[in-house]
Amino acid sequence: MTMKFTIQYPKTKSGMKRFCKEFGLNAIYAGKHWSKRQADSQFWHNTVHAALMEQRIPRRMYEKPVAITFYWNDRMDCTNHAYIGKMIEDALKGWIIQDDDRRFVKEIRHKFYDQDCITVEITEVK
């Protein structure tokens, strides 16, 4: 069983450049304050939940472990998406996945593509 949904990139005054600076893993390495990280987490939880509701994705948890694939189209390198991916994954807990530990999430993949949004694909694995 596979499920997909999309998330629009947040609109910022400086466009994609600001998005990359604000939410890339490099922001954490640069010493982003804990209160800002907490605000980031809340922002992404709200953004993901809004996307799930808008796309009518039901609150139905996978019974078996899953692989989560993120599709990106921005200026960051592939590994720099880890911070955003983690926040999106956290937002899926209790909606699509029971938890994000290794019993429920077996694999995370980050890929690039040419769409103007973030796509999240959840696939049941054995």
mmCIF file of C-alpha atoms in Angstrom:
data_model
loop_
_atom_site.group_PDB
_atom_site.id
_atom_site.type_symbol
_atom_site.label_atom_id
_atom_site.label_comp_id
_atom_site.label_asym_id
_atom_site.label_seq_id
_atom_site.Cartn_x
_atom_site.Cartn_y
_atom_site.Cartn_z
ATOM 1 C CA MET A 1 0.000 0.000 0.000
ATOM 2 C CA THR A 2 1.373 3.409 -1.016
ATOM 3 C CA MET A 3 0.055 6.843 -0.158
ATOM 4 C CA LYS A 4 1.238 10.236 -1.449
ATOM 5 C CA PHE A 5 0.515 13.814 -0.560
ATOM 6 C CA THR A 6 2.065 17.159 -1.403
ATOM 7 C CA ILE A 7 3.138 20.145 0.641
ATOM 8 C CA GLN A 8 3.505 23.574 -0.891
ATOM 9 C CA TYR A 9 6.833 25.239 -0.253
ATOM 10 C CA PRO A 10 6.407 28.030 2.314
ATOM 11 C CA LYS A 11 6.269 31.484 0.775
ATOM 12 C CA THR A 12 9.070 33.747 1.982
ATOM 13 C CA LYS A 13 9.995 37.310 1.073
ATOM 14 C CA SER A 14 13.300 36.170 -0.408
ATOM 15 C CA GLY A 15 11.849 33.105 -2.127
ATOM 16 C CA MET A 16 13.646 29.774 -2.230
ATOM 17 C CA LYS A 17 16.937 31.249 -0.999
ATOM 18 C CA ARG A 18 15.336 32.177 2.344
ATOM 19 C CA PHE A 19 13.585 28.788 2.590
ATOM 20 C CA CYS A 20 16.905 26.971 2.210
ATOM 21 C CA LYS A 21 18.635 29.180 4.778
ATOM 22 C CA GLU A 22 15.777 28.876 7.268
ATOM 23 C CA PHE A 23 15.032 25.153 7.111
ATOM 24 C CA GLY A 24 18.194 23.437 5.867
ATOM 25 C CA LEU A 25 20.288 21.243 8.128
ATOM 26 C CA ASN A 26 23.017 23.886 7.888
ATOM 27 C CA ALA A 27 20.820 26.149 10.044
ATOM 28 C CA ILE A 28 21.179 23.658 12.900
ATOM 29 C CA TYR A 29 24.936 23.441 12.438
ATOM 30 C CA ALA A 30 25.032 27.230 12.585
ATOM 31 C CA GLY A 31 23.597 27.081 16.112
ATOM 32 C CA LYS A 32 19.890 27.783 15.634
ATOM 33 C CA HIS A 33 18.383 28.573 19.053
ATOM 34 C CA TRP A 34 16.165 25.906 20.646
ATOM 35 C CA SER A 35 13.160 28.246 20.684
ATOM 36 C CA LYS A 36 13.477 28.770 16.925
ATOM 37 C CA ARG A 37 13.787 25.007 16.374
ATOM 38 C CA GLN A 38 10.624 24.564 18.458
ATOM 39 C CA ALA A 39 8.845 27.186 16.321
ATOM 40 C CA ASP A 40 10.064 25.427 13.156
ATOM 41 C CA SER A 41 8.668 22.138 14.423
ATOM 42 C CA GLN A 42 5.269 23.688 15.166
ATOM 43 C CA PHE A 43 5.235 25.383 11.755
ATOM 44 C CA TRP A 44 5.893 22.092 9.939
ATOM 45 C CA HIS A 45 3.392 20.153 12.060
ATOM 46 C CA ASN A 46 0.706 22.717 11.198
ATOM 47 C CA THR A 47 1.735 22.814 7.522
ATOM 48 C CA VAL A 48 1.693 19.018 7.168
ATOM 49 C CA HIS A 49 -1.628 18.644 9.000
ATOM 50 C CA ALA A 50 -3.182 21.354 6.816
ATOM 51 C CA ALA A 51 -1.947 19.548 3.671
ATOM 52 C CA LEU A 52 -3.294 16.213 4.922
ATOM 53 C CA MET A 53 -6.708 17.730 5.687
ATOM 54 C CA GLU A 54 -6.843 19.682 2.415
ATOM 55 C CA GLN A 55 -6.052 16.532 0.422
ATOM 56 C CA ARG A 56 -8.504 14.495 2.512
ATOM 57 C CA ILE A 57 -5.886 12.030 3.727
ATOM 58 C CA PRO A 58 -7.665 10.022 6.436
ATOM 59 C CA ARG A 59 -6.250 9.419 9.896
ATOM 60 C CA ARG A 60 -5.437 5.791 9.283
ATOM 61 C CA MET A 61 -2.236 4.335 10.575
ATOM 62 C CA TYR A 62 -0.240 1.800 8.649
ATOM 63 C CA GLU A 63 -0.259 -1.607 10.320
ATOM 64 C CA LYS A 64 3.128 -2.618 8.914
ATOM 65 C CA PRO A 65 6.426 -0.688 8.840
ATOM 66 C CA VAL A 66 6.867 1.943 6.144
ATOM 67 C CA ALA A 67 9.460 3.642 3.976
ATOM 68 C CA ILE A 68 9.056 7.394 3.568
ATOM 69 C CA THR A 69 10.318 9.080 0.416
ATOM 70 C CA PHE A 70 10.594 12.855 0.152
ATOM 71 C CA TYR A 71 10.729 14.509 -3.267
ATOM 72 C CA TRP A 72 12.305 17.991 -3.295
ATOM 73 C CA ASN A 73 12.774 20.764 -5.834
ATOM 74 C CA ASP A 74 14.795 23.496 -4.174
ATOM 75 C CA ARG A 75 18.361 24.751 -3.932
ATOM 76 C CA MET A 76 19.538 22.547 -1.059
ATOM 77 C CA ASP A 77 21.765 19.525 -1.472
ATOM 78 C CA CYS A 78 20.131 16.192 -0.751
ATOM 79 C CA THR A 79 21.345 15.642 2.829
ATOM 80 C CA ASN A 80 20.496 19.197 3.837
ATOM 81 C CA HIS A 81 16.810 18.161 3.791
ATOM 82 C CA ALA A 82 17.209 15.953 6.881
ATOM 83 C CA TYR A 83 15.930 18.648 9.266
ATOM 84 C CA ILE A 84 12.725 19.275 7.299
ATOM 85 C CA GLY A 85 12.217 15.564 6.676
ATOM 86 C CA LYS A 86 12.440 14.915 10.417
ATOM 87 C CA MET A 87 9.815 17.551 11.171
ATOM 88 C CA ILE A 88 7.476 16.202 8.481
ATOM 89 C CA GLU A 89 7.990 12.652 9.751
ATOM 90 C CA ASP A 90 7.160 13.812 13.304
ATOM 91 C CA ALA A 91 3.953 15.424 12.021
ATOM 92 C CA LEU A 92 2.864 12.076 10.531
ATOM 93 C CA LYS A 93 2.882 10.386 13.960
ATOM 94 C CA GLY A 94 -0.629 9.625 15.089
ATOM 95 C CA TRP A 95 -2.051 10.374 11.642
ATOM 96 C CA ILE A 96 -0.364 7.909 9.275
ATOM 97 C CA ILE A 97 2.362 6.237 11.327
ATOM 98 C CA GLN A 98 2.148 5.056 14.912
ATOM 99 C CA ASP A 99 5.620 6.324 15.790
ATOM 100 C CA ASP A 100 8.864 7.199 14.044
ATOM 101 C CA ASP A 101 11.093 4.623 15.674
ATOM 102 C CA ARG A 102 12.613 1.702 13.763
ATOM 103 C CA ARG A 103 9.649 -0.586 14.427
ATOM 104 C CA PHE A 104 7.427 1.624 12.262
ATOM 105 C CA VAL A 105 9.760 3.520 9.899
ATOM 106 C CA LYS A 106 12.330 1.288 8.222
ATOM 107 C CA GLU A 107 13.682 3.680 5.600
ATOM 108 C CA ILE A 108 13.853 7.369 4.694
ATOM 109 C CA ARG A 109 14.775 8.488 1.170
ATOM 110 C CA HIS A 110 15.376 11.966 -0.212
ATOM 111 C CA LYS A 111 15.085 12.495 -3.961
ATOM 112 C CA PHE A 112 14.925 15.400 -6.368
ATOM 113 C CA TYR A 113 12.273 15.972 -9.003
ATOM 114 C CA ASP A 114 10.875 18.838 -11.100
ATOM 115 C CA GLN A 115 7.542 19.647 -9.436
ATOM 116 C CA ASP A 116 6.905 22.914 -7.570
ATOM 117 C CA CYS A 117 6.005 21.272 -4.273
ATOM 118 C CA ILE A 118 7.298 18.748 -1.772
ATOM 119 C CA THR A 119 5.873 15.271 -2.291
ATOM 120 C CA VAL A 120 5.801 12.742 0.540
ATOM 121 C CA GLU A 121 5.312 9.085 -0.348
ATOM 122 C CA ILE A 122 4.667 6.464 2.307
ATOM 123 C CA THR A 123 5.022 2.836 1.260
ATOM 124 C CA GLU A 124 4.379 -0.235 3.361
ATOM 125 C CA VAL A 125 7.413 -2.532 3.606
ATOM 126 C CA LYS A 126 7.889 -6.110 4.777
#
